[in-house]
C-alpha cells in the first residue's frame, strides 16, 4: 500500500483513483472524529463531506511537510464547528444518540458507550475538541494546539478540566454486565 | 488503569461501530466535479489505470515468476500461550495497549439456534428487483417511491420505504425528535401499519437512552398483505410518546420504485465444498450492487462472507477486478439476509463501474460458517473453588471436526450472579480452516447466553468465553459448546460474466 504522501502527489497529478484511495483510507476515521465532536450522525456525515471537500480542493496549498491526515483532521475540526454553528442557527436539535444497528447491538457496553458520548457532548466545545483529539487521535498537546490555533497550555488546561468532569461522570464508572437487549434506538 | 487510559480505550471502542454509509465517495466525487481540484481529473480516470495499479500489477507479475504459487492454507503457526490467569476480569477486560473486544451472545431460549431463515421455495424471479433499503426481492407487488414524513408532538416519523411483496411486507422507517419525561429505560413505542382498514403491528421498538431524545432507524418485517394496495398508513404510538404519528404512504408497482437487477448465470466459484455465487447485480448505477449467495453442505446456522463477525469492516472489503487489472473496493455494506436454509445471502456495494470495465471478477478472501453439527461437551469441577479461583483443566476436545483445548476455568462472583470464564486455545489454522469459537454455549443444557472475548491480532477469535451460572452453583457443571464458527480460507474468485 502506498503512503499518503505518494497518494497526495498522484492527486496533484490528476489521478482520480488517488483521491478515491485517500477518501476510502480516511473516511471511517474522519466520520468517527466528526461524530465524536458533534454527537450526531447526520451532522457528522455532513462534516465529513465538507472536510474532504475542503481538503481536496486546497490540496495544492497543503504544506508538504504536514501529513495529509493532520491536514484532514484540521479540516474536520473546522467543518464540525461550521456544521454545529449552522445547526444552532437553524435551531436544529443536535445530540442524537449513536446509531444502534444490528452490528452494534451485537456488542455489549451499549449503555457505557452512549453515556460516554453523552458525557463528551456535555463538555464545552473547546474542551471536547481537545479531549477527542488527544484521546481518540492520540495527538500530542503541541499538535492539538497547532490544530486548534491556541497555546499548548490552553490545551493542557482544557483537557485537565474536561478530565475532572468526565471522571466524575457515570460514563467512566466500572463496567457492569450488559443487559440482553434488542433495542435499536 | 488511569482515567486517561480508560477514556482513550473507551472512546475508540465507542466510535468503532460508527461506519460510513455506502456512496460517500460518489457523493463527494459529484461535488468535486463541479469544480475539479486539478485539471487532469478525468484524463487519468479515462485511461483507466493508476500508477498504484500499474505498480501493483508489475509487482504481482514479478512475484509470480519468482515464487511458487501460495498454498491455500497458511503455514501453521504455533499457538500462543494464553495470557496469565490474573490478567482478565469478567465483564471488565483491561484496556489500553492491549486492545480487547467482547461479543455478547444473548440466550436463544430452549437451547435452539435462533435467527434461522424461514423456508420458502425460491421462484424464478426471486431477487429480480433491488429496492434500496430493503434489498433484492421479487418484482411482484407494490412499494413506495420515496420517503414520506409526518410530524407531531416534537417527533418526526419518516417512512423511507414500504414494500408489499407477496411473501412479506417490509417497512424501513425512522423516528426522531424529543419526548418529554422519558423513563429510565429509554423511550419505547409501537409501530403498526394500517391497510384495508386493518391494523397490522410491526413491533415494539425502544430508543435505549435515558434522556428525552430519540432516533431510531430500522427495518421491520410484517406478514403478507394484499399485493395491489395503493396506499398504507404507518402509525407510531405508545404511552411514552403521547399522541400517534400517522404517515400515509402511496404505493406504486414495485418495479417503478426499485431497480431491476441483471440475472447472472455461471457467476459462481466453489472451493472446499463451499460455493460463492453472484446471481444478481445492479449495474450502471452508483453504487453497483451485487447479491452474494453461499451454499454449504451441510446447511449452516449462518455464513459471513469475507468477515468473521457479521459485517465487513475496514480491511475486510471485497474486491472487484476487471480485465484491465483495475480494482474496485467494496464500500461499507449492510448485514446479510437469508431466504433459503440452503443458501445464505449478502449484499455488497461497489462504486459505479466505468463503462469500459469488462471481465469482472469478484474476490472473496474468506467465508466464516457456523455449523449446526458438531458439539463439544466438557465437565468443569467447581467443588471447593472460591470466587476468583481458577481450575486448571487442559481438556482436549473435538469441536466441529477441529481440535480445541480448554486450558482453564475461573469462577467469579459478580453483583448479578456467578460467572464461569473458560480460557480456550483454539490452535492454528489447519487445512485452510481456522476455528473462531462457539456460537452458542449451554450450561447444564440451558442456554443462558455467553460472551466471547479476544484481543490483539486474533480478531474475533475467542480467547475466553464468559458464561453466567445458575444461582445455586453445583459442584460440577456441564458445558456444551455448539455452533462451531470456522473461517475458511479462499479465495473464491467469481467471474461475473460481463
XYZ file of C-alpha atoms in Angstrom:
683
model
C 0.000 0.000 0.000
C 1.349 3.402 -0.928
C 1.521 6.034 1.764
C -0.499 9.220 1.900
C 2.362 11.325 0.605
C 2.509 9.310 -2.594
C -1.257 9.410 -2.945
C -1.262 13.191 -2.492
C 1.414 13.522 -5.162
C -0.716 11.463 -7.512
C -3.759 13.559 -6.674
C -1.856 16.649 -7.665
C -1.074 14.981 -10.984
C -4.785 14.479 -11.565
C -5.104 10.842 -10.634
C -8.715 10.398 -9.593
C -8.046 6.962 -8.194
C -5.667 8.561 -5.724
C -8.418 10.847 -4.461
C -10.677 7.851 -4.044
C -7.927 5.990 -2.269
C -7.323 8.794 0.190
C -11.027 9.110 0.787
C -11.532 5.431 1.487
C -8.445 5.239 3.630
C -9.503 8.060 5.912
C -13.272 8.077 5.613
C -14.135 5.978 8.646
C -11.717 7.758 10.948
C -12.879 11.157 9.781
C -16.508 10.175 10.269
C -15.836 8.941 13.782
C -13.872 12.035 14.632
C -16.730 14.203 13.398
C -19.215 12.047 15.274
C -17.244 12.409 18.481
C -17.159 16.173 18.011
C -20.799 16.580 17.038
C -22.611 13.637 18.589
C -24.992 13.466 15.670
C -24.775 11.016 12.807
C -26.203 13.208 10.078
C -24.172 16.195 11.159
C -21.070 14.011 11.244
C -21.710 12.865 7.678
C -22.039 16.499 6.606
C -18.840 17.454 8.384
C -17.021 14.514 6.857
C -18.021 15.515 3.336
C -17.153 19.161 3.949
C -13.801 18.255 5.423
C -12.838 16.101 2.470
C -14.120 18.660 0.035
C -12.088 21.404 1.642
C -9.017 19.234 1.989
C -9.079 18.088 -1.630
C -9.842 21.486 -3.050
C -6.949 23.037 -1.183
C -4.573 20.154 -1.586
C -2.192 22.228 -3.667
C -1.845 24.632 -0.751
C -1.059 21.930 1.762
C 2.339 22.164 3.353
C 4.237 19.138 2.056
C 5.860 18.777 5.458
C 2.482 18.249 7.069
C 0.938 14.802 6.987
C -2.250 14.564 4.970
C -4.031 13.146 7.999
C -3.162 16.233 10.061
C -4.366 18.445 7.252
C -7.567 16.473 7.075
C -8.111 16.478 10.832
C -7.835 20.234 10.921
C -10.455 20.422 8.201
C -12.667 18.080 10.204
C -12.469 20.309 13.252
C -13.307 23.353 11.176
C -16.097 21.588 9.340
C -17.541 20.312 12.620
C -17.565 23.839 14.013
C -19.295 25.125 10.893
C -21.893 22.355 10.944
C -22.516 22.904 14.626
C -22.968 26.640 14.163
C -25.350 26.124 11.268
C -27.365 23.675 13.320
C -27.522 26.149 16.165
C -28.656 28.913 13.882
C -31.355 26.720 12.441
C -32.327 25.718 15.957
C -31.956 22.156 14.917
C -31.712 19.571 17.541
C -28.276 18.094 17.844
C -27.158 15.311 20.041
C -28.921 12.296 18.593
C -27.816 9.055 20.129
C -25.396 6.769 18.338
C -26.788 4.510 15.688
C -27.648 1.137 17.070
C -27.827 -1.140 14.148
C -27.725 -4.856 14.413
C -23.966 -4.840 14.361
C -23.701 -2.503 17.285
C -26.360 -4.432 19.128
C -24.124 -7.485 18.969
C -21.651 -5.751 21.185
C -22.040 -5.118 24.823
C -21.417 -1.865 26.617
C -24.276 -0.100 24.868
C -25.073 1.897 27.939
C -21.491 2.710 28.576
C -20.824 3.832 25.024
C -23.859 6.049 24.982
C -23.128 7.570 28.335
C -19.522 8.225 27.430
C -20.541 10.020 24.251
C -23.211 11.868 26.195
C -20.649 12.960 28.753
C -18.406 14.162 25.958
C -21.253 16.079 24.430
C -21.867 17.824 27.709
C -18.371 19.313 27.648
C -17.743 22.803 26.284
C -16.881 22.684 22.587
C -13.236 23.637 23.076
C -12.732 21.026 25.760
C -14.488 18.398 23.702
C -12.243 19.115 20.723
C -9.152 18.855 22.870
C -10.271 15.631 24.517
C -11.248 13.957 21.264
C -8.047 14.947 19.506
C -5.988 13.852 22.476
C -7.692 10.564 23.301
C -9.235 9.454 20.044
C -6.492 10.535 17.663
C -3.718 10.200 20.271
C -2.278 13.553 19.234
C 0.270 15.273 21.455
C -0.746 18.508 23.078
C 1.570 20.548 20.866
C -0.077 19.146 17.756
C -3.534 19.797 19.171
C -2.559 23.361 19.939
C -1.403 23.839 16.364
C -4.585 22.272 15.069
C -6.894 24.337 17.241
C -4.869 27.501 16.917
C -4.221 28.002 20.602
C -1.349 27.665 23.061
C -0.280 24.253 24.388
C -1.008 25.473 27.894
C -4.586 26.154 26.901
C -4.922 22.645 25.549
C -3.472 21.249 28.727
C -5.851 23.135 30.941
C -8.863 22.278 28.774
C -8.016 18.591 28.932
C -7.371 18.753 32.634
C -10.716 20.395 33.350
C -12.512 18.032 30.990
C -10.973 15.003 32.645
C -12.113 16.179 36.040
C -15.652 16.459 34.727
C -15.513 13.152 32.919
C -14.016 11.346 35.877
C -16.996 12.417 37.904
C -19.350 11.128 35.241
C -21.033 7.734 35.440
C -19.637 7.166 31.959
C -16.314 6.223 33.447
C -17.655 4.181 36.301
C -16.849 0.492 36.487
C -18.252 -1.695 33.757
C -21.312 -3.658 34.617
C -22.624 -6.694 32.798
C -24.730 -5.530 29.918
C -28.353 -6.478 29.678
C -29.632 -8.513 26.857
C -31.325 -6.149 24.524
C -32.616 -5.963 21.044
C -33.166 -2.302 21.262
C -32.474 -0.450 18.124
C -32.673 3.139 19.152
C -5.965 1.955 34.871
C -5.953 5.710 34.820
C -8.890 7.786 33.715
C -6.883 8.890 30.680
C -6.152 5.358 29.557
C -9.714 4.255 30.068
C -11.080 7.268 28.286
C -8.831 6.671 25.284
C -9.734 2.995 25.086
C -13.440 3.547 25.657
C -13.631 6.370 23.166
C -12.065 4.295 20.428
C -14.352 1.424 21.225
C -17.426 3.598 21.408
C -16.747 5.047 17.990
C -15.768 1.829 16.267
C -19.344 0.885 15.271
C -19.822 4.222 13.524
C -19.350 3.145 9.940
C -19.565 5.261 6.806
C -22.572 4.750 4.613
C -22.262 3.475 1.068
C -21.909 6.037 -1.655
C -19.805 8.542 0.233
C -17.167 8.683 -2.436
C -19.710 9.010 -5.219
C -21.323 11.929 -3.438
C -18.025 13.641 -2.846
C -16.923 12.960 -6.399
C -20.017 14.636 -7.790
C -19.345 17.649 -5.589
C -15.753 17.768 -6.734
C -16.811 17.512 -10.356
C -18.450 20.905 -10.091
C -15.030 22.387 -9.694
C -12.320 19.791 -10.166
C -9.396 20.247 -7.808
C -6.904 19.570 -10.583
C -7.309 19.888 -14.358
C -6.296 16.338 -15.174
C -9.080 14.902 -13.078
C -10.822 12.890 -15.773
C -7.970 12.062 -18.069
C -6.355 9.586 -15.739
C -9.675 8.019 -14.935
C -10.482 7.568 -18.608
C -7.111 5.984 -19.183
C -8.275 3.519 -16.620
C -5.125 2.587 -14.816
C -3.411 4.316 -11.993
C 0.214 4.250 -11.044
C -0.656 2.222 -7.992
C -2.446 -0.384 -10.050
C 0.318 -0.434 -12.618
C 2.998 -0.901 -9.974
C 0.849 -3.460 -8.216
C 0.462 -5.423 -11.437
C 4.179 -5.347 -12.151
C 4.954 -6.461 -8.622
C 2.455 -9.299 -8.816
C 3.866 -10.486 -12.137
C 7.412 -10.405 -10.824
C 6.455 -12.185 -7.647
C 4.584 -14.875 -9.576
C 7.658 -15.508 -11.712
C 9.948 -15.891 -8.741
C 7.811 -17.689 -6.211
C 5.736 -20.858 -6.276
C 2.003 -20.437 -6.042
C 0.920 -19.815 -2.457
C -0.727 -22.744 -0.711
C -4.408 -22.499 0.044
C -3.755 -22.774 3.748
C -1.413 -20.581 5.686
C 1.602 -22.201 7.193
C 0.544 -23.327 10.659
C 1.693 -21.024 13.409
C 2.422 -22.278 16.864
C -0.427 -21.492 19.250
C 0.175 -18.576 21.516
C 0.078 -19.286 25.215
C -2.961 -17.869 26.982
C -2.459 -14.707 28.975
C -1.804 -15.103 32.679
C -4.868 -16.062 34.631
C -4.820 -12.973 36.780
C -4.855 -10.533 33.858
C -8.517 -10.682 32.932
C -11.619 -9.854 34.848
C -15.025 -10.871 33.523
C -17.122 -8.039 32.083
C -14.303 -5.672 32.729
C -11.463 -6.535 30.446
C -8.409 -4.294 30.767
C -7.900 -1.818 28.002
C -5.129 0.361 26.799
C -2.279 -1.057 24.795
C -3.840 -4.499 24.818
C -6.846 -3.854 22.650
C -9.630 -6.162 23.684
C -13.068 -6.882 22.302
C -16.150 -8.564 23.553
C -19.113 -10.037 21.692
C -22.266 -10.750 23.587
C -24.350 -13.762 22.590
C -27.797 -13.423 24.165
C -29.577 -16.562 25.207
C -31.562 -18.063 22.371
C -34.070 -19.872 24.531
C -34.648 -23.584 24.624
C -31.131 -24.286 23.543
C -32.169 -23.948 19.921
C -30.283 -21.873 17.398
C -32.062 -18.641 16.657
C -32.348 -16.461 13.613
C -32.994 -19.380 11.348
C -34.205 -18.496 7.873
C -37.835 -19.175 7.126
C -38.021 -21.507 4.192
C -39.976 -20.643 1.097
C -39.209 -22.259 -2.242
C -37.401 -19.758 -4.436
C -39.184 -18.579 -7.547
C -37.528 -17.888 -10.905
C -37.890 -14.149 -10.430
C -36.612 -14.216 -6.867
C -34.383 -11.174 -6.299
C -35.028 -9.619 -9.703
C -35.814 -6.257 -8.134
C -33.483 -4.226 -5.972
C -35.196 -1.881 -3.544
C -32.728 0.407 -1.771
C -33.054 -0.025 1.961
C -34.861 -3.335 1.582
C -32.669 -5.455 -0.680
C -33.214 -7.843 -3.571
C -36.814 -9.027 -3.800
C -39.335 -10.391 -6.251
C -40.663 -7.662 -8.529
C -44.298 -8.503 -7.849
C -46.122 -6.200 -5.504
C -46.179 -2.573 -4.540
C -43.656 -0.243 -2.969
C -43.247 3.389 -2.049
C -41.114 5.573 -4.275
C -39.538 7.902 -1.763
C -39.627 8.982 1.854
C -42.821 10.228 3.468
C -42.711 12.186 6.719
C -45.145 13.107 9.437
C -44.549 15.458 12.369
C -46.419 15.600 15.669
C -45.593 16.463 19.256
C -41.909 17.060 18.697
C -41.419 13.789 16.854
C -40.817 13.137 13.192
C -41.723 9.875 11.540
C -40.030 9.257 8.218
C -41.082 6.235 6.237
C -38.178 5.603 3.921
C -39.677 2.600 2.235
C -42.700 0.356 2.336
C -42.659 -2.743 0.168
C -45.676 -5.058 -0.065
C -44.241 -8.006 -1.909
C -46.297 -11.156 -1.852
C -44.480 -13.147 0.800
C -43.991 -10.318 3.172
C -44.130 -6.631 3.845
C -41.082 -4.563 4.663
C -41.089 -1.229 6.383
C -37.993 0.933 6.664
C -38.712 3.821 8.981
C -37.090 6.407 11.197
C -38.431 8.109 14.302
C -36.585 11.118 15.676
C -37.228 14.065 17.910
C -37.739 14.959 21.546
C -40.124 13.385 24.005
C -40.612 14.967 27.438
C -40.409 12.839 30.548
C -38.772 9.640 29.330
C -38.380 6.642 31.558
C -35.066 5.448 32.866
C -35.001 2.642 30.305
C -35.429 4.842 27.299
C -38.346 5.619 25.073
C -40.475 2.782 23.772
C -43.046 2.995 21.034
C -45.196 0.779 18.858
C -45.194 0.753 15.100
C -48.057 -0.600 13.067
C -49.292 -0.473 9.548
C -52.911 0.078 8.556
C -54.118 -1.371 5.268
C -57.630 -2.168 4.076
C -58.949 -0.885 7.410
C -56.962 -3.411 9.410
C -54.055 -2.618 11.674
C -51.010 -4.889 11.470
C -48.466 -4.491 14.278
C -44.853 -4.191 13.131
C -43.393 -4.407 16.615
C -42.330 -2.542 19.704
C -39.162 -0.528 19.411
C -37.109 1.204 22.013
C -34.698 4.068 21.952
C -32.314 2.912 24.614
C -31.223 6.010 26.444
C -32.411 7.926 29.422
C -32.790 11.454 28.153
C -35.537 12.913 26.060
C -34.051 12.489 22.613
C -34.882 9.707 20.263
C -33.555 8.464 16.945
C -34.435 5.044 15.663
C -33.999 3.847 12.105
C -34.637 0.249 11.286
C -36.424 -2.179 9.006
C -39.412 -4.163 10.240
C -40.901 -7.142 8.511
C -44.589 -7.947 8.597
C -46.674 -10.670 7.070
C -48.008 -10.542 3.528
C -50.661 -8.007 2.588
C -52.832 -7.624 -0.475
C -50.293 -7.194 -3.280
C -52.189 -4.420 -5.094
C -52.576 -1.942 -2.244
C -52.479 1.651 -3.427
C -51.536 3.106 -0.059
C -50.825 2.148 3.519
C -50.779 4.141 6.706
C -47.836 3.814 9.055
C -48.688 4.559 12.675
C -46.296 5.202 15.522
C -47.763 5.380 19.005
C -47.313 4.495 22.639
C -47.735 5.871 26.111
C -44.303 7.420 26.309
C -44.599 9.440 23.135
C -48.091 10.780 23.705
C -50.131 11.137 20.541
C -49.801 8.959 17.487
C -47.964 9.838 14.317
C -49.609 8.884 11.061
C -47.921 8.795 7.684
C -49.974 7.972 4.624
C -47.665 6.299 2.144
C -48.709 5.988 -1.514
C -47.609 2.820 -3.249
C -46.756 2.206 -6.874
C -45.890 -1.026 -8.666
C -42.649 -2.220 -7.139
C -40.857 -2.246 -10.480
C -41.358 1.509 -10.660
C -39.963 2.068 -7.176
C -36.830 -0.060 -7.446
C -34.158 -1.067 -9.888
C -34.376 -4.198 -11.980
C -31.385 -6.425 -11.403
C -29.401 -8.233 -14.045
C -29.509 -12.007 -13.784
C -26.059 -13.504 -13.909
C -25.540 -17.106 -14.946
C -22.456 -19.068 -14.127
C -21.174 -16.446 -11.713
C -20.032 -18.928 -9.099
C -16.884 -20.410 -7.633
C -16.524 -23.484 -5.437
C -13.733 -24.216 -3.027
C -13.687 -26.894 -0.373
C -17.356 -27.629 -0.971
C -18.356 -24.020 -0.350
C -19.899 -22.272 -3.343
C -19.984 -18.485 -3.560
C -22.170 -17.114 -6.319
C -23.447 -13.770 -7.579
C -26.902 -14.421 -9.037
C -27.972 -10.783 -9.409
C -26.332 -7.429 -9.938
C -27.495 -3.870 -10.306
C -25.232 -2.255 -12.860
C -24.802 1.205 -14.274
C -25.780 2.847 -11.024
C -23.948 4.248 -8.073
C -23.447 2.161 -6.099
C -23.079 -1.018 -8.073
C -24.923 -3.642 -6.049
C -24.191 -7.367 -6.032
C -26.263 -10.091 -4.447
C -23.961 -12.735 -2.986
C -25.007 -16.223 -2.074
C -23.192 -19.021 -0.345
C -24.110 -22.691 -0.418
C -22.510 -25.027 2.030
C -23.020 -28.724 2.645
C -24.436 -29.237 5.196
C -26.538 -26.143 5.930
C -25.104 -23.783 8.491
C -26.772 -21.581 11.025
C -25.163 -18.585 9.429
C -22.456 -17.695 6.977
C -20.489 -14.496 6.911
C -18.807 -13.600 3.685
C -15.384 -12.033 3.984
C -15.770 -11.308 7.673
C -15.694 -13.119 10.982
C -18.339 -11.071 12.738
C -21.408 -10.263 10.709
C -20.256 -7.161 8.926
C -17.327 -6.370 6.718
C -15.355 -3.532 8.178
C -12.244 -1.781 7.050
C -9.750 -4.324 5.818
C -12.476 -6.883 5.107
C -13.763 -5.279 1.928
C -14.394 -7.482 -1.059
C -12.735 -6.529 -4.316
C -13.882 -6.427 -7.918
C -11.208 -6.801 -10.571
C -11.684 -6.055 -14.233
C -9.852 -7.358 -17.273
C -7.514 -4.364 -17.260
C -6.436 -5.075 -13.704
C -8.374 -2.217 -12.187
C -9.571 -2.773 -8.650
C -12.864 -1.622 -7.196
C -13.023 -1.795 -3.448
C -16.286 -2.584 -1.726
C -17.987 0.212 0.116
C -19.244 -0.450 3.647
C -22.033 -2.921 3.475
C -25.129 -3.906 5.382
C -25.910 -7.099 7.173
C -26.699 -10.130 5.140
C -30.044 -11.807 4.940
C -31.381 -15.251 4.390
C -34.159 -16.591 2.234
C -33.475 -20.284 1.951
C -31.976 -22.618 4.546
C -29.553 -23.973 1.981
C -28.464 -20.550 0.809
C -27.320 -17.594 2.804
C -27.188 -14.240 1.122
C -25.496 -10.932 1.458
C -25.338 -7.684 -0.443
C -22.166 -5.880 -1.455
C -21.905 -2.310 -2.696
C -19.200 -1.100 -5.038
C -18.585 2.238 -6.713
C -20.129 2.876 -10.107
C -18.129 0.940 -12.667
C -16.676 2.736 -15.675
C -18.389 1.884 -18.987
C -15.331 0.076 -20.316
C -14.999 -2.276 -17.342
C -15.191 -5.858 -18.626
C -14.164 -9.295 -17.451
C -15.179 -8.538 -13.889
C -14.282 -10.953 -11.117
C -15.304 -10.776 -7.502
C -12.663 -11.802 -4.991
C -13.919 -13.251 -1.705
C -10.942 -13.960 0.554
C -12.718 -15.881 3.329
C -16.044 -17.304 4.372
C -16.982 -17.870 8.008
C -19.551 -20.510 8.829
C -21.262 -21.643 11.998
C -22.188 -25.281 11.665
C -25.323 -26.836 13.128
C -23.424 -30.049 13.549
C -20.591 -30.596 15.950
C -20.777 -30.157 19.690
C -18.166 -30.354 22.392
C -19.139 -31.227 25.924
C -16.957 -30.886 28.968
C -17.452 -31.088 32.688
C -15.959 -28.448 34.909
C -15.459 -29.380 38.582
C -16.245 -26.444 40.844
C -16.320 -28.105 44.262
C -14.205 -26.106 46.650
C -13.496 -23.378 44.116
C -13.925 -19.953 45.645
C -14.898 -16.905 43.596
C -11.768 -15.573 41.945
C -10.263 -19.031 41.901
C -9.083 -20.944 38.850
C -9.331 -24.590 37.868
C -6.588 -25.843 35.530
C -8.311 -28.104 33.003
C -6.146 -28.841 29.974
C -9.059 -30.604 28.281
C -8.627 -31.535 24.620
C -11.927 -31.895 22.793
C -13.039 -32.045 19.182
C -15.347 -29.243 18.189
C -16.912 -29.448 14.750
C -14.029 -31.509 13.476
C -11.383 -29.169 14.824
C -9.308 -29.724 17.951
C -9.890 -27.357 20.826
C -8.176 -27.140 24.194
C -9.935 -25.750 27.228
C -6.997 -24.518 29.245
C -8.610 -23.411 32.480
C -11.787 -22.275 34.142
C -12.262 -19.375 36.535
C -15.148 -18.666 38.850
C -16.305 -15.118 39.515
C -18.814 -13.610 41.861
C -20.481 -10.557 40.389
C -23.279 -8.343 41.546
C -25.527 -10.032 39.009
C -24.561 -13.591 39.844
C -21.840 -16.128 39.321
C -19.857 -16.327 36.144
C -17.645 -19.013 34.715
C -14.788 -17.992 32.467
C -13.306 -20.610 30.182
C -9.898 -19.965 28.708
C -9.575 -21.511 25.248
C -6.706 -22.472 22.992
C -8.196 -22.723 19.511
C -4.953 -23.790 17.875
C -3.570 -22.754 14.494
C -5.223 -22.795 11.091
C -5.490 -26.302 9.737
C -6.004 -27.052 6.044
C -7.442 -23.637 5.487
C -9.807 -23.829 8.468
C -9.455 -21.545 11.449
C -11.634 -22.264 14.464
C -13.004 -18.997 15.878
C -15.076 -20.256 18.808
C -18.601 -21.359 19.620
C -21.782 -19.613 18.542
C -23.727 -20.970 21.491
C -22.834 -22.282 24.945
C -25.137 -24.340 27.153
C -24.746 -24.712 30.917
C -26.262 -27.989 32.079
C -28.274 -27.980 28.873
C -29.573 -24.440 29.290
C -28.726 -21.519 27.051
C -28.058 -18.593 29.391
C -26.126 -16.605 26.820
C -22.394 -16.073 26.872
C -19.728 -13.618 25.925
C -16.636 -14.225 23.854
C -13.544 -12.106 24.262
C -10.407 -11.709 22.255
C -7.536 -9.312 21.953
C -4.622 -8.456 19.758
C -4.304 -9.781 16.229
C -6.651 -12.746 16.699
C -9.610 -10.705 15.553
C -12.977 -12.221 16.566
C -11.275 -15.396 17.753
C -12.378 -16.113 21.266
C -9.602 -16.463 23.786
C -12.043 -16.635 26.653
C -15.756 -17.129 26.998
C -17.819 -15.978 29.968
C -20.900 -17.995 30.894
C -23.408 -16.977 33.578
C -24.016 -19.790 36.056
C -27.280 -20.731 37.771
C -27.801 -19.125 41.207
C -27.017 -22.359 43.031
C -23.700 -23.413 41.590
C -23.375 -27.193 41.654
C -20.137 -28.997 42.358
C -19.745 -29.708 38.684
C -21.257 -28.083 35.623
C -21.657 -29.456 32.155
C -20.661 -27.053 29.433
C -21.757 -27.709 25.858
C -20.162 -25.734 23.068
C -22.338 -25.524 19.960
C -22.403 -23.926 16.530
C -18.667 -24.059 15.868
C -17.627 -20.950 13.961
C -14.889 -21.601 11.450
C -13.219 -19.272 8.999
C -12.466 -20.994 5.715
C -9.664 -19.535 3.685
C -10.285 -18.846 -0.007
C -10.007 -17.013 -2.201
C -13.171 -17.587 -4.169
C -12.760 -15.762 -7.470
C -16.194 -15.432 -9.009
C -16.334 -14.478 -12.705
C -19.331 -12.243 -13.215
C -19.503 -12.883 -16.933
C -19.539 -9.323 -18.198
